[in-house]
mmCIF file of C-alpha atoms and ligand atoms in Angstrom:
data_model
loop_
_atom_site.group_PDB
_atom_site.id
_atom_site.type_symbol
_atom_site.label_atom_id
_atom_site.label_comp_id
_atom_site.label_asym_id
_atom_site.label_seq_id
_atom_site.Cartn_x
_atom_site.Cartn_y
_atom_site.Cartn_z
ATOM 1 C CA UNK A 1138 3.490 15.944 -26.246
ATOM 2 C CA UNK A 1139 5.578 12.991 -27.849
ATOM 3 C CA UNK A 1140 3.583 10.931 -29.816
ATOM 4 C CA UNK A 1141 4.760 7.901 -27.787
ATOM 5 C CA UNK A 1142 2.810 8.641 -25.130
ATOM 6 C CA UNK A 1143 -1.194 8.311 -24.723
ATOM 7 C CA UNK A 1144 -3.411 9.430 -22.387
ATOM 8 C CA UNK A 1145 -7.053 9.125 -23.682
ATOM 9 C CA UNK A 1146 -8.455 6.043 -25.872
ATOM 10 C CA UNK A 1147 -11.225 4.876 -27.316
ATOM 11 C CA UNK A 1148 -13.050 1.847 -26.679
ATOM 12 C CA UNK A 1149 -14.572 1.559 -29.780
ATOM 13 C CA UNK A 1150 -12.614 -0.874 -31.581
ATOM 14 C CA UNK A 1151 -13.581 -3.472 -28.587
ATOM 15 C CA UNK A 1152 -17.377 -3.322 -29.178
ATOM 16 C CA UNK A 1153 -18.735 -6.140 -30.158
ATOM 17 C CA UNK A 1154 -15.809 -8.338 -29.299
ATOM 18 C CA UNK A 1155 -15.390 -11.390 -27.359
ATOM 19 C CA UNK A 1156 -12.352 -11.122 -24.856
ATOM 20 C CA UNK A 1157 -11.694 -13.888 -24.000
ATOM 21 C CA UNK A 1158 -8.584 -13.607 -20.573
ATOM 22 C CA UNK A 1159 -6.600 -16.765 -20.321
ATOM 23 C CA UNK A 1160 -5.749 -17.037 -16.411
ATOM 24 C CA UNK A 1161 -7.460 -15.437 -14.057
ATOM 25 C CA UNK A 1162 -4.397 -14.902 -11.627
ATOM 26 C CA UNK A 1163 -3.171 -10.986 -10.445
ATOM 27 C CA UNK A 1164 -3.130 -9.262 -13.849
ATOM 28 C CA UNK A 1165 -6.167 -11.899 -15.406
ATOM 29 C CA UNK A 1166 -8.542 -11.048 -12.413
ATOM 30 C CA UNK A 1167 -7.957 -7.646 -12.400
ATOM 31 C CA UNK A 1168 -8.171 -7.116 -16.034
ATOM 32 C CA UNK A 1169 -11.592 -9.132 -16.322
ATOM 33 C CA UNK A 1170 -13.045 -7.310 -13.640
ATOM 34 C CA UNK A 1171 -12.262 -3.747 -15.083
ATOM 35 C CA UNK A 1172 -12.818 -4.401 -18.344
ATOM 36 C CA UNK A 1173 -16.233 -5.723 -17.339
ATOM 37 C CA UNK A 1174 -16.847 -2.209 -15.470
ATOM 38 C CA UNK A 1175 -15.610 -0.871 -19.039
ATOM 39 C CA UNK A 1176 -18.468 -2.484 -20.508
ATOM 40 C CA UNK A 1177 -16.719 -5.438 -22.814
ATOM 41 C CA UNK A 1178 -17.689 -8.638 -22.879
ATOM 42 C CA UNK A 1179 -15.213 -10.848 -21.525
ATOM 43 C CA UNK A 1180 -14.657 -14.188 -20.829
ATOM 44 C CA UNK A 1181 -12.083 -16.472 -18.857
ATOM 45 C CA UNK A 1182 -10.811 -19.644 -20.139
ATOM 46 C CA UNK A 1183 -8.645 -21.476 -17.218
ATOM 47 C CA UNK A 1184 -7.735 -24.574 -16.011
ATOM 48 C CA UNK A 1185 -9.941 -26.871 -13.883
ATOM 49 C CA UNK A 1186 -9.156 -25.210 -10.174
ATOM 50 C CA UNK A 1187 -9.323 -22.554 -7.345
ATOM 51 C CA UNK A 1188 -9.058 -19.867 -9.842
ATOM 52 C CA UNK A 1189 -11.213 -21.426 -12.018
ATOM 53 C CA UNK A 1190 -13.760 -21.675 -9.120
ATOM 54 C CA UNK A 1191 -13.201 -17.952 -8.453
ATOM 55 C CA UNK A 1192 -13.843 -16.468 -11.910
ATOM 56 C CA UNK A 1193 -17.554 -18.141 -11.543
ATOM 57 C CA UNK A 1194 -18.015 -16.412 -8.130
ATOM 58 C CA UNK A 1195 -17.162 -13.479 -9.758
ATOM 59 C CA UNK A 1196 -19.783 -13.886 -12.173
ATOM 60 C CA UNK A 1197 -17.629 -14.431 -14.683
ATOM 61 C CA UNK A 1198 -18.725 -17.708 -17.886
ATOM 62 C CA UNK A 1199 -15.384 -19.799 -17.681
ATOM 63 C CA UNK A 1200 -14.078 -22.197 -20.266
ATOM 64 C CA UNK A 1201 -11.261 -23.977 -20.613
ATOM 65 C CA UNK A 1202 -8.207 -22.417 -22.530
ATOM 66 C CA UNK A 1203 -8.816 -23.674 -25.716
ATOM 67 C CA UNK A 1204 -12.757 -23.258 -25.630
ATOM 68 C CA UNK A 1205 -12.275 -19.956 -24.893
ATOM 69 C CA UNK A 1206 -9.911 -18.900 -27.659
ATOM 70 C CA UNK A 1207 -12.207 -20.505 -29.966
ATOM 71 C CA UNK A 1208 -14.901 -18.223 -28.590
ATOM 72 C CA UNK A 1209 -12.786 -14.744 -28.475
ATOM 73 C CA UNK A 1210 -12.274 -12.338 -31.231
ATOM 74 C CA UNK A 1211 -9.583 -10.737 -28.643
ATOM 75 C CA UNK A 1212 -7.554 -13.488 -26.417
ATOM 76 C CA UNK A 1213 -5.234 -12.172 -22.830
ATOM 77 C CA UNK A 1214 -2.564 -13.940 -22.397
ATOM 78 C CA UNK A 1215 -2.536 -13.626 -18.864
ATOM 79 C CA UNK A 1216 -0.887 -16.809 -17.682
ATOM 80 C CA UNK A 1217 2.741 -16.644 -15.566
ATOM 81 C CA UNK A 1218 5.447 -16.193 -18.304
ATOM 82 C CA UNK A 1219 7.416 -19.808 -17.524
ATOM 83 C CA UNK A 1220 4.023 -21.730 -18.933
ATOM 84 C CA UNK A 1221 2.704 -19.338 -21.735
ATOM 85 C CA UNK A 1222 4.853 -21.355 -24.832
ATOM 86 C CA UNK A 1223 2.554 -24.346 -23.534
ATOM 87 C CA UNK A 1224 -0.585 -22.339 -23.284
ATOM 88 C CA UNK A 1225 0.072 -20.703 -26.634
ATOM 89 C CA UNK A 1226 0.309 -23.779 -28.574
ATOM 90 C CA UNK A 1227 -3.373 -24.779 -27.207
ATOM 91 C CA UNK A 1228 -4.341 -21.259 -28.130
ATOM 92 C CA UNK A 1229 -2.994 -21.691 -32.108
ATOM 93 C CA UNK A 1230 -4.338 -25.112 -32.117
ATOM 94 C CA UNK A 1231 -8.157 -23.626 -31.475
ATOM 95 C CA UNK A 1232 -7.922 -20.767 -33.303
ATOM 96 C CA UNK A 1233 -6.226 -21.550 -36.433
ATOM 97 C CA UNK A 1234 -5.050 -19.199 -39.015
ATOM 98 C CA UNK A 1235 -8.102 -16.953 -38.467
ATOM 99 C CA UNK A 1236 -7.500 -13.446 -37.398
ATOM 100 C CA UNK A 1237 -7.048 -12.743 -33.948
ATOM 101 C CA UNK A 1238 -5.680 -10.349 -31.637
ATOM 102 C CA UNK A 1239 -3.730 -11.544 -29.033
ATOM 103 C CA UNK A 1240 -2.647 -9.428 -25.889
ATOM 104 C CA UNK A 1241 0.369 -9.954 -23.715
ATOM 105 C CA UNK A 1242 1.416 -8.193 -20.231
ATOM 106 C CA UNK A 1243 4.782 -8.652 -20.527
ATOM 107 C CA UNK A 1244 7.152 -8.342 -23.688
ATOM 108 C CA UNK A 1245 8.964 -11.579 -22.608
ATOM 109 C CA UNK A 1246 7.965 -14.522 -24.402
ATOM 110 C CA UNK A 1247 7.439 -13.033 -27.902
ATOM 111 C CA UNK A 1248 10.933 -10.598 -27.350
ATOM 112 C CA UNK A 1249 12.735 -13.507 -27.053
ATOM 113 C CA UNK A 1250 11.112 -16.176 -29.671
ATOM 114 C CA UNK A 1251 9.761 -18.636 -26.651
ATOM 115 C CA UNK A 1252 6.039 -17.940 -28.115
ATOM 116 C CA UNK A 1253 6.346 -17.286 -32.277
ATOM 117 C CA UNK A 1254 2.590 -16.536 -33.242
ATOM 118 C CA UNK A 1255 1.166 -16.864 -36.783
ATOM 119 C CA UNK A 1256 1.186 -14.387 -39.266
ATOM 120 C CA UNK A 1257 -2.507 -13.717 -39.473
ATOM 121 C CA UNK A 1258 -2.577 -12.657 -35.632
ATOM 122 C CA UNK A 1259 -2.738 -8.788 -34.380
ATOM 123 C CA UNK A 1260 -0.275 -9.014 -31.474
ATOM 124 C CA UNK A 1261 -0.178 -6.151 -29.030
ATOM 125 C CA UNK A 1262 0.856 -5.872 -25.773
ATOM 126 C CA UNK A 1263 -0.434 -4.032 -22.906
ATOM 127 C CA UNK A 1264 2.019 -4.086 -19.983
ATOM 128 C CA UNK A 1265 1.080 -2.722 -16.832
ATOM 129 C CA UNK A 1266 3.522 -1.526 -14.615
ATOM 130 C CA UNK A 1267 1.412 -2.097 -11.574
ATOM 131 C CA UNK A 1268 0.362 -5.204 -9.407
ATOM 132 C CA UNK A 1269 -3.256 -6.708 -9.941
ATOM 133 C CA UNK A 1270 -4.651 -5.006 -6.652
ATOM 134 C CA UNK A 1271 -3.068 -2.440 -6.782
ATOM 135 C CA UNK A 1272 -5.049 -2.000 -10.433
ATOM 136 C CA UNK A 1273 -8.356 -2.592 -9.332
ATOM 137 C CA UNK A 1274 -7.762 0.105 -6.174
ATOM 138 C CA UNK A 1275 -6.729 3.043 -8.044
ATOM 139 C CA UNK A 1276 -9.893 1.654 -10.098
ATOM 140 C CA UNK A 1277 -12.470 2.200 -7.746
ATOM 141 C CA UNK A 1278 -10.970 5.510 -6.816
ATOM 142 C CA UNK A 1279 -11.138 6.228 -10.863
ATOM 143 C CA UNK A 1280 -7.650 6.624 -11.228
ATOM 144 C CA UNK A 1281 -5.452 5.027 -13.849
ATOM 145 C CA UNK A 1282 -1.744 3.622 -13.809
ATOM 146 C CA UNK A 1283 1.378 3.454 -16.610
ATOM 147 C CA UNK A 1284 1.358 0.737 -19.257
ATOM 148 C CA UNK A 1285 3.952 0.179 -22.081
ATOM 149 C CA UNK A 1286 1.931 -0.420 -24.740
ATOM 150 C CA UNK A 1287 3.543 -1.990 -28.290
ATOM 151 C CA UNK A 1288 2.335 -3.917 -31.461
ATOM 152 C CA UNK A 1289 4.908 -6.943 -32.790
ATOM 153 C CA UNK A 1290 2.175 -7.672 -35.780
ATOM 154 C CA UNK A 1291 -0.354 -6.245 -38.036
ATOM 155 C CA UNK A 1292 -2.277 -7.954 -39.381
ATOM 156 C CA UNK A 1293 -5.834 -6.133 -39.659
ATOM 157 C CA UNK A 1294 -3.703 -3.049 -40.110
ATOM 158 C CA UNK A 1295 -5.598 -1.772 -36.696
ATOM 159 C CA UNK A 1296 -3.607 -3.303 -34.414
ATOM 160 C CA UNK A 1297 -2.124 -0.183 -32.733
ATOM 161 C CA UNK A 1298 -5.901 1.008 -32.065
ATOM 162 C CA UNK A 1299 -6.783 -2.591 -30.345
ATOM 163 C CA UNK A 1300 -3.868 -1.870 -28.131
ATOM 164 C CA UNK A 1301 -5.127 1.592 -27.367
ATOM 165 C CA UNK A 1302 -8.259 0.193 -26.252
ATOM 166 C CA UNK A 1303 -7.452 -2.641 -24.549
ATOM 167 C CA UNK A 1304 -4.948 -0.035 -22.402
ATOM 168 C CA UNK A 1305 -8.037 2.133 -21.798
ATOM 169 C CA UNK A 1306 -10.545 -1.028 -21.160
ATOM 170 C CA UNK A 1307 -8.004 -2.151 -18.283
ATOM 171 C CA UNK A 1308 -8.415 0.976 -16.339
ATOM 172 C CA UNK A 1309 -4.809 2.679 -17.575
ATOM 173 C CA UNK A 1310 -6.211 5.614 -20.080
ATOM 174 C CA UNK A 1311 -8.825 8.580 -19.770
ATOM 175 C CA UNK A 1312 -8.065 9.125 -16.181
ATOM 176 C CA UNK A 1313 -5.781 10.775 -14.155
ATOM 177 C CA UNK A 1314 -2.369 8.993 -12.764
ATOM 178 C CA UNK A 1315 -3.025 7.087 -16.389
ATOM 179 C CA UNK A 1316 -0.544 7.016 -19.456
ATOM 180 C CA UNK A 1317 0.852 4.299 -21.928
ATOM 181 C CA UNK A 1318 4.341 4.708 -23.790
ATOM 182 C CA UNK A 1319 4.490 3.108 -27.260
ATOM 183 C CA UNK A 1320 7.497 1.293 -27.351
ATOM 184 C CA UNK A 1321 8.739 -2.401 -28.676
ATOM 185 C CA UNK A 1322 8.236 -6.001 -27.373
ATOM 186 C CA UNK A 1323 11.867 -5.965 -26.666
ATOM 187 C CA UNK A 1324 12.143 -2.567 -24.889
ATOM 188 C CA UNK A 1325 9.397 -3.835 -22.536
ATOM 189 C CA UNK A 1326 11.433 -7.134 -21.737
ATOM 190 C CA UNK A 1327 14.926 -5.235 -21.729
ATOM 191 C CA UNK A 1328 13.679 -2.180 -18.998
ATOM 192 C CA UNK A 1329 11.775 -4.867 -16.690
ATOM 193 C CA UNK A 1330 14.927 -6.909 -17.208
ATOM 194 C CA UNK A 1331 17.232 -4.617 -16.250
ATOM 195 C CA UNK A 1332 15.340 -3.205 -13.398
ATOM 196 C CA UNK A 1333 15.214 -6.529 -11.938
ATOM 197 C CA UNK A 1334 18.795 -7.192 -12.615
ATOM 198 C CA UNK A 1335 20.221 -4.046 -11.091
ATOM 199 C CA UNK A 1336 18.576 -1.857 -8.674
ATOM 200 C CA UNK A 1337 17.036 -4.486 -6.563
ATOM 201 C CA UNK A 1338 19.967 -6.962 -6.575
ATOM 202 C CA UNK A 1339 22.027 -3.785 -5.826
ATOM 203 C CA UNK A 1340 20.209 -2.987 -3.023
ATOM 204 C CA UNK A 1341 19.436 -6.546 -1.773
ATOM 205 C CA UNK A 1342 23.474 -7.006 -2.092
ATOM 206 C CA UNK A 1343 23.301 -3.425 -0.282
ATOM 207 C CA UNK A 1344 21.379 -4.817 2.346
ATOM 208 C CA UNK A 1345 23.359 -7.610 2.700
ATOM 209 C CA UNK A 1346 26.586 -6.333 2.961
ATOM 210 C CA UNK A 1347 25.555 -3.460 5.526
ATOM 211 C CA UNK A 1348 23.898 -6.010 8.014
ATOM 212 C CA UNK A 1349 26.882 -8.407 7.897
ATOM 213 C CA UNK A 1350 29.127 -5.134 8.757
ATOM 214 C CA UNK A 1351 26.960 -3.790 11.290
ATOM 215 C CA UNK A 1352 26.331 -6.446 12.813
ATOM 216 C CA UNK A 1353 29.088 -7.979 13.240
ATOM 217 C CA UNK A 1354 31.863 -5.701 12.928
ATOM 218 C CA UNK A 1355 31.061 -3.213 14.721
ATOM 219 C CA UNK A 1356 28.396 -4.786 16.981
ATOM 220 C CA UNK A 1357 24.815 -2.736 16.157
ATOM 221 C CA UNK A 1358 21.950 -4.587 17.250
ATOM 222 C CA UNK A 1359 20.595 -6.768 14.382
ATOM 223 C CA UNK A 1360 16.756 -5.041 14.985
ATOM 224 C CA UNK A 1361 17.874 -1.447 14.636
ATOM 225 C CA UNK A 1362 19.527 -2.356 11.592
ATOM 226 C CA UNK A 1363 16.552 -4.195 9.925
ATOM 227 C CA UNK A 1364 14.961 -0.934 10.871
ATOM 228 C CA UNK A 1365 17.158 1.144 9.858
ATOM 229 C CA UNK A 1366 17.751 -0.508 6.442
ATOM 230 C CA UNK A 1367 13.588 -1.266 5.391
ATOM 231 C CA UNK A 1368 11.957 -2.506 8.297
ATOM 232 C CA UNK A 1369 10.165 0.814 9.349
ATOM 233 C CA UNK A 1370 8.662 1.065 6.441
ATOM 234 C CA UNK A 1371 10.133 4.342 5.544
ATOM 235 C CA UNK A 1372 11.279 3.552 2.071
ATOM 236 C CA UNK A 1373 8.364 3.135 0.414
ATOM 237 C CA UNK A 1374 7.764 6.565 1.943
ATOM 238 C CA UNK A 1375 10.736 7.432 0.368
ATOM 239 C CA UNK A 1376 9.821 5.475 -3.010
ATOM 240 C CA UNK A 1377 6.330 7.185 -3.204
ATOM 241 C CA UNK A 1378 7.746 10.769 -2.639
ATOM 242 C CA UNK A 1379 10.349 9.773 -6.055
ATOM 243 C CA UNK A 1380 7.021 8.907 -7.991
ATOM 244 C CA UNK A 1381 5.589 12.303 -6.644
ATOM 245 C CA UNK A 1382 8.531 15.100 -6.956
ATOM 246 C CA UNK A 1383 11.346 13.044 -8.276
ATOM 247 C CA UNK A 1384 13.855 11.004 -7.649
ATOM 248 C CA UNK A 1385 16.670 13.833 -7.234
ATOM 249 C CA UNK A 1386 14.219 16.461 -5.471
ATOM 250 C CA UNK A 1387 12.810 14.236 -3.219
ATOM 251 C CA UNK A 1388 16.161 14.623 -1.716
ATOM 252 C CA UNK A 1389 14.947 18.094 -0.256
ATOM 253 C CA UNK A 1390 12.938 16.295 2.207
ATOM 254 C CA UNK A 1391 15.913 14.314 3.848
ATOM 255 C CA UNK A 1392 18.847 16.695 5.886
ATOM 256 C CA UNK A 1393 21.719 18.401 4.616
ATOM 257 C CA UNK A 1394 24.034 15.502 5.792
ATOM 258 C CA UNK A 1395 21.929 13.005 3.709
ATOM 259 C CA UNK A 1396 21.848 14.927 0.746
ATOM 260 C CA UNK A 1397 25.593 15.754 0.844
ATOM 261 C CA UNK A 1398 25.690 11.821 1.921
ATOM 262 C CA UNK A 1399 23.380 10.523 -0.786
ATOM 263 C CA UNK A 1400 24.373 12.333 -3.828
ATOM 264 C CA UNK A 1401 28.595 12.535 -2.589
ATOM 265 C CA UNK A 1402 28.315 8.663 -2.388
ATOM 266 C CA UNK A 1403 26.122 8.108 -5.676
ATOM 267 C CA UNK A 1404 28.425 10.083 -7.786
ATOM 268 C CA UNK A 1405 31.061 8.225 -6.311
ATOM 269 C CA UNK A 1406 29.929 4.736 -7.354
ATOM 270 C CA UNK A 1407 28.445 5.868 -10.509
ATOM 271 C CA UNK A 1408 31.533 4.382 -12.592
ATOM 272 C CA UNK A 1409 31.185 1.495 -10.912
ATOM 273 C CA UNK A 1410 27.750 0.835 -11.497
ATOM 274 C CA UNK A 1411 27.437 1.905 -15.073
ATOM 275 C CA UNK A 1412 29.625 -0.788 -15.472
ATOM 276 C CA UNK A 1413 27.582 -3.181 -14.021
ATOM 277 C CA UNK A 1414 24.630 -2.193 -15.955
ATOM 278 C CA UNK A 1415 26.492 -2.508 -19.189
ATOM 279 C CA UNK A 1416 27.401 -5.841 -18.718
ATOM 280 C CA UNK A 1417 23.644 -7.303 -17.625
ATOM 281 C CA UNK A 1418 22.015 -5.411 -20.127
ATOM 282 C CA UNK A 1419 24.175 -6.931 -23.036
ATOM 283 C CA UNK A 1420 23.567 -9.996 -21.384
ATOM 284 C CA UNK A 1421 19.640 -9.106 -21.242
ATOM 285 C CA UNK A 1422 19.423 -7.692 -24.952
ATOM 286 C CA UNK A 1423 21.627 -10.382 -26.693
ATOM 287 C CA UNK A 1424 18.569 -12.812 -24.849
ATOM 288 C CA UNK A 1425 21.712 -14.932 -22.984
ATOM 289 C CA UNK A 1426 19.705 -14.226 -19.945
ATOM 290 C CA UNK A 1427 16.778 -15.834 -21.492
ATOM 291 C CA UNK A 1428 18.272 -18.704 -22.380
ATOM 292 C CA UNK A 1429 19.821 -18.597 -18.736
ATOM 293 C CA UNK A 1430 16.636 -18.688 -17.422
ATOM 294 C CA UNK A 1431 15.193 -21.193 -20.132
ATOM 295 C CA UNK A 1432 17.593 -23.625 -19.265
ATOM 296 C CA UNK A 1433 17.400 -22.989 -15.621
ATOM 297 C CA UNK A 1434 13.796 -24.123 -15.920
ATOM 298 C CA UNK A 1435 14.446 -27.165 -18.194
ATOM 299 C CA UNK A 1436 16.762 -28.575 -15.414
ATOM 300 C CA UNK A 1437 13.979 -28.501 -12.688
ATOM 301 C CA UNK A 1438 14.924 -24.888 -11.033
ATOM 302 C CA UNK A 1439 18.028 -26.515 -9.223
ATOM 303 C CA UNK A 1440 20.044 -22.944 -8.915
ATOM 304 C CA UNK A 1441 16.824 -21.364 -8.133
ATOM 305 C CA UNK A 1442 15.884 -22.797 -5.096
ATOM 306 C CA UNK A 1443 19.091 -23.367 -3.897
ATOM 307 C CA UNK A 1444 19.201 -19.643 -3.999
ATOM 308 C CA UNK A 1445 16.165 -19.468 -1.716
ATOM 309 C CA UNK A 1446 17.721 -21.978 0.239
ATOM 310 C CA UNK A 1447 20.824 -20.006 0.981
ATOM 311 C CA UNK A 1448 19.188 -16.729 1.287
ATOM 312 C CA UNK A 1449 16.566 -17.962 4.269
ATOM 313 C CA UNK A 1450 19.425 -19.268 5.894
ATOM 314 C CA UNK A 1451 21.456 -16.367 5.911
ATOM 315 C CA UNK A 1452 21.526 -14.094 10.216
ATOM 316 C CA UNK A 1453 19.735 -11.164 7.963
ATOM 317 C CA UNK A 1454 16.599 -13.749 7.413
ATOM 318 C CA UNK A 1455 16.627 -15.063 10.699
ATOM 319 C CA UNK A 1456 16.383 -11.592 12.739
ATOM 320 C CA UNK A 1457 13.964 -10.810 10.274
ATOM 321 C CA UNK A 1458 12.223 -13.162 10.703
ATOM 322 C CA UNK A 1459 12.516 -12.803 14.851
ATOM 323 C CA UNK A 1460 11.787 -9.171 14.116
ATOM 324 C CA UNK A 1461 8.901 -9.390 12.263
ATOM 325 C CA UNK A 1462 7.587 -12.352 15.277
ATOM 326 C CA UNK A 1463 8.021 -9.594 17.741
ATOM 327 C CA UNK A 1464 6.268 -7.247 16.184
ATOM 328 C CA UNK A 1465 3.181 -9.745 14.770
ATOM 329 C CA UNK A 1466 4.639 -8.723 11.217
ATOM 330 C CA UNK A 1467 3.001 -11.298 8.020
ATOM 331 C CA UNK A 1468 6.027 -12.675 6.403
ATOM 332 C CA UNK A 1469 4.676 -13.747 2.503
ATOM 333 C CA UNK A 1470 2.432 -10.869 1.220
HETATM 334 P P1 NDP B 120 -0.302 -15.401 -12.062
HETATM 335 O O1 NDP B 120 0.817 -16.231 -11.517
HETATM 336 O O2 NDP B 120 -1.088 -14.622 -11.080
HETATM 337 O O3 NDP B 120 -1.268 -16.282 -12.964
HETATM 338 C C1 NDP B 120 -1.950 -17.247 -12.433
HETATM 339 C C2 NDP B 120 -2.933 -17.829 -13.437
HETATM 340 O O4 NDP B 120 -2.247 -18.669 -14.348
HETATM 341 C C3 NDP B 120 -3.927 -18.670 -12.718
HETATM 342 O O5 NDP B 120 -5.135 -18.659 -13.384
HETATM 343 C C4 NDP B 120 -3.210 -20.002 -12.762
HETATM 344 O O6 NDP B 120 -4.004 -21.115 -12.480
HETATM 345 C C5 NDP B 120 -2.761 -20.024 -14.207
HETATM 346 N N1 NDP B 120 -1.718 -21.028 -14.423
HETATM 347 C C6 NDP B 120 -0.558 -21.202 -13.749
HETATM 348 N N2 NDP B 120 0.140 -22.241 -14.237
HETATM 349 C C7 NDP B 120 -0.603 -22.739 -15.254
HETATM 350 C C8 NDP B 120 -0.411 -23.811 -16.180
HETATM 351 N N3 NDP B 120 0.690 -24.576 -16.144
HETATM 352 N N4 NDP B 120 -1.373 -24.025 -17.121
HETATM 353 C C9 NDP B 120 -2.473 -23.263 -17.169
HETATM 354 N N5 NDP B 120 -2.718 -22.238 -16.315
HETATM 355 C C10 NDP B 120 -1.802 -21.981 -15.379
HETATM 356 O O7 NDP B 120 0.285 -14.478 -13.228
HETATM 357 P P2 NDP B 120 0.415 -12.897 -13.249
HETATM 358 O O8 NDP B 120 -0.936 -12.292 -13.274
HETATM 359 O O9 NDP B 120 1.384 -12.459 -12.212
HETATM 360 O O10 NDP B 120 1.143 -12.683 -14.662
HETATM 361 C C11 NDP B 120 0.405 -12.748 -15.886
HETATM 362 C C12 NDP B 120 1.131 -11.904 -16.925
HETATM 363 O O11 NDP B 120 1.117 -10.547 -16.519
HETATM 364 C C13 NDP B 120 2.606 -12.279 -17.121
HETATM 365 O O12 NDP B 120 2.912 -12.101 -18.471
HETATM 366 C C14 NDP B 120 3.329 -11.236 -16.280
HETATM 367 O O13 NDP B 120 4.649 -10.994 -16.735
HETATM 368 C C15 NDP B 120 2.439 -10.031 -16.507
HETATM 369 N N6 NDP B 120 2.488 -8.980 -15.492
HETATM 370 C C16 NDP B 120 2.273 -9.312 -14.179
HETATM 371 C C17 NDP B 120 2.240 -8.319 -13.224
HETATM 372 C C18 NDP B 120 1.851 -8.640 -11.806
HETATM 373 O O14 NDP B 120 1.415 -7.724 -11.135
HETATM 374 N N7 NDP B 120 1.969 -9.857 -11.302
HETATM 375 C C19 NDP B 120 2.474 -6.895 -13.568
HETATM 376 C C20 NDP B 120 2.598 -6.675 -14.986
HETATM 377 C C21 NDP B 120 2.624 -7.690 -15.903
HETATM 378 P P3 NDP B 120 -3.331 -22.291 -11.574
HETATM 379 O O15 NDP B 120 -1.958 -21.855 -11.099
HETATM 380 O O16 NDP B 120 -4.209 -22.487 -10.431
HETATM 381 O O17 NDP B 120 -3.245 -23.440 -12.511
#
């Protein structure tokens, strides 16, 4: 097998180490917990509040951040990706120049020179590519889960095998279901990116398009297409048999006249597409998107929520949200 990819780790570099995870949200609570089970020592540092309050329930000694960087030989940066430059500076400002490794779940901040961190750190990244729950499930069942593991400095010259560890210390290694893929800070933030630039706008613009034609041009009532389209629930069906047998042979599963369908119609677009893709992931890899975002942010989110704004008011949200009434649906998970 490729050398990029990992499926067993040792722990042993993180004996004897203070962990210290910053933010005990959906990656930070999962992450202390597991690691925990692993047998590290790890501590939260967090601001004063509900998550705060729930790290102590959990048993967990809490600090704030910058207490508990000072304390940590090994320090999660586990906080959303929007306030990490902030968090970071607190970090650098307890810690000094002294070496430390510091972790990141996402590729983002570091890829695209929002969070620059001194010379004399080990920074790795462990990225997993599944929720916080959904982590400490497949945990108690003893399975693992993908990361995208990568080192942007070394400074101990053992960075690679704190990376290693921490992946296996979060539940992702020694186990079936689990693997890590070496790659780059950059490939992390370009893939996740680009996923979230292209197949699910694609198919929310999908969605969008079909219920408006439906619906109203040819006169389909609104509920069977919400059904049709994602309310029954069959695509994650559909999703889970493409992590199972593949996205192509899950195909075997569906009739003739949706295969011929499918695969007639995604050949058909495919020029179209690649096109599309080409364009955001220049836009993604050149970092314009960053700054995009950056500045987006800096202006007090105005494009951002008016998106929301227009989307909720749009006849798809509505009979969803009738739908979903009817049928004594949640709406926010
Ligand atoms: P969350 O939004 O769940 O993190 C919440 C934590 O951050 C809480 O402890 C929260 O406390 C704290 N926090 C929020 N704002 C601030 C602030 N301004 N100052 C200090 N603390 C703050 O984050 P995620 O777990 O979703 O993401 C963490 C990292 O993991 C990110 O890098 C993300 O890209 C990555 N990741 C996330 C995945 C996921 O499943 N969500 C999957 C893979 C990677 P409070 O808000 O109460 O102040």
């Amino acid at each position: 097998m490729s050398d990029r990819v990992v499926l067993s780790g040792s722990l042993d570099p993180l004996k004897d180490k203070v962990i210290a995870v910053i933010g005990y949200g959906n990656q930070g609570q999962a992450q202390a917990k597991i690691m925990r089970d692993s047998g590290l020592n790890v501590i939260v540092g967090n601001v004063p509040d509900r998550y705060r309050e729930m790290a102590k329930r959990d048993g967990f000694e809490v600090f704030d951040i910058p207490e508990a960087a000072r304390r940590a030989d090994v320090i999660m940066m586990l906080l959303p990706d929007e306030v990490q430059p902030q968090a970071f500076q607190e970090v650098v400002s307890a810690v000094g120049d002294r070496n430390v490794v510091v972790d990141f779940a996402s590729g983002y901040n570091v890829a695209f020179g929002l969070i620059r961190p001194p010379a004399s750190y080990d920074v790795v990244m462990v990225a997993p590519r599944m929720i916080g729950a959904g982590m400490l499930d497949l945990h108690s069942r003893g399975l693992g889960f993908p990361v995208l593991i990568g080192v942007e400095n070394d400074a101990s010259g053992r960075a690679w095998d704190y990376a290693v560890a921490l992946a296996a210390g979060i539940g992702a290694l020694n186990r079936p279901g689990g693997v890590a893929v070496k790659v780059t800070f950059k490939q992390e933030a370009f893939i996740d990116l680009l996923d979230e630039h292209t197949n699910w706008p694609l198919l929310l613009a999908s969605f969008m398009a079909f219920f408006e034609v439906a619906t109203k041009e040819y006169g389909v009532p609104p509920e069977a297409v919400l059904l049709e389209m994602y309310a029954s629930g069959e695509m994650a069906e559909v999703a889970s048999q493409m992590a199972s047998v593949g996205a192509f042979e899950q195909l075997s599963l569906h009739s003739t006249t949706s295969q011929y369908g499918q695969l007639s119609r995604a050949l058909k677009y495919y020029d179209e597409v690649l096109r599309i893709v080409e364009d955001e992931a220049k836009q993604i890899w050149l970092g314009d998107f960053a700054r995009e975002w950056s500045l987006e942010q800096l202006a007090g989110k105005p494009k951002f929520n008016a998106l929301w704004e227009h989307v909720r008011s749009t006849d798809m949200a509505k009979a969803e949200a009738e739908l979903f009434r009817l049928l004594g649906r949640r709406r926010a998970p």
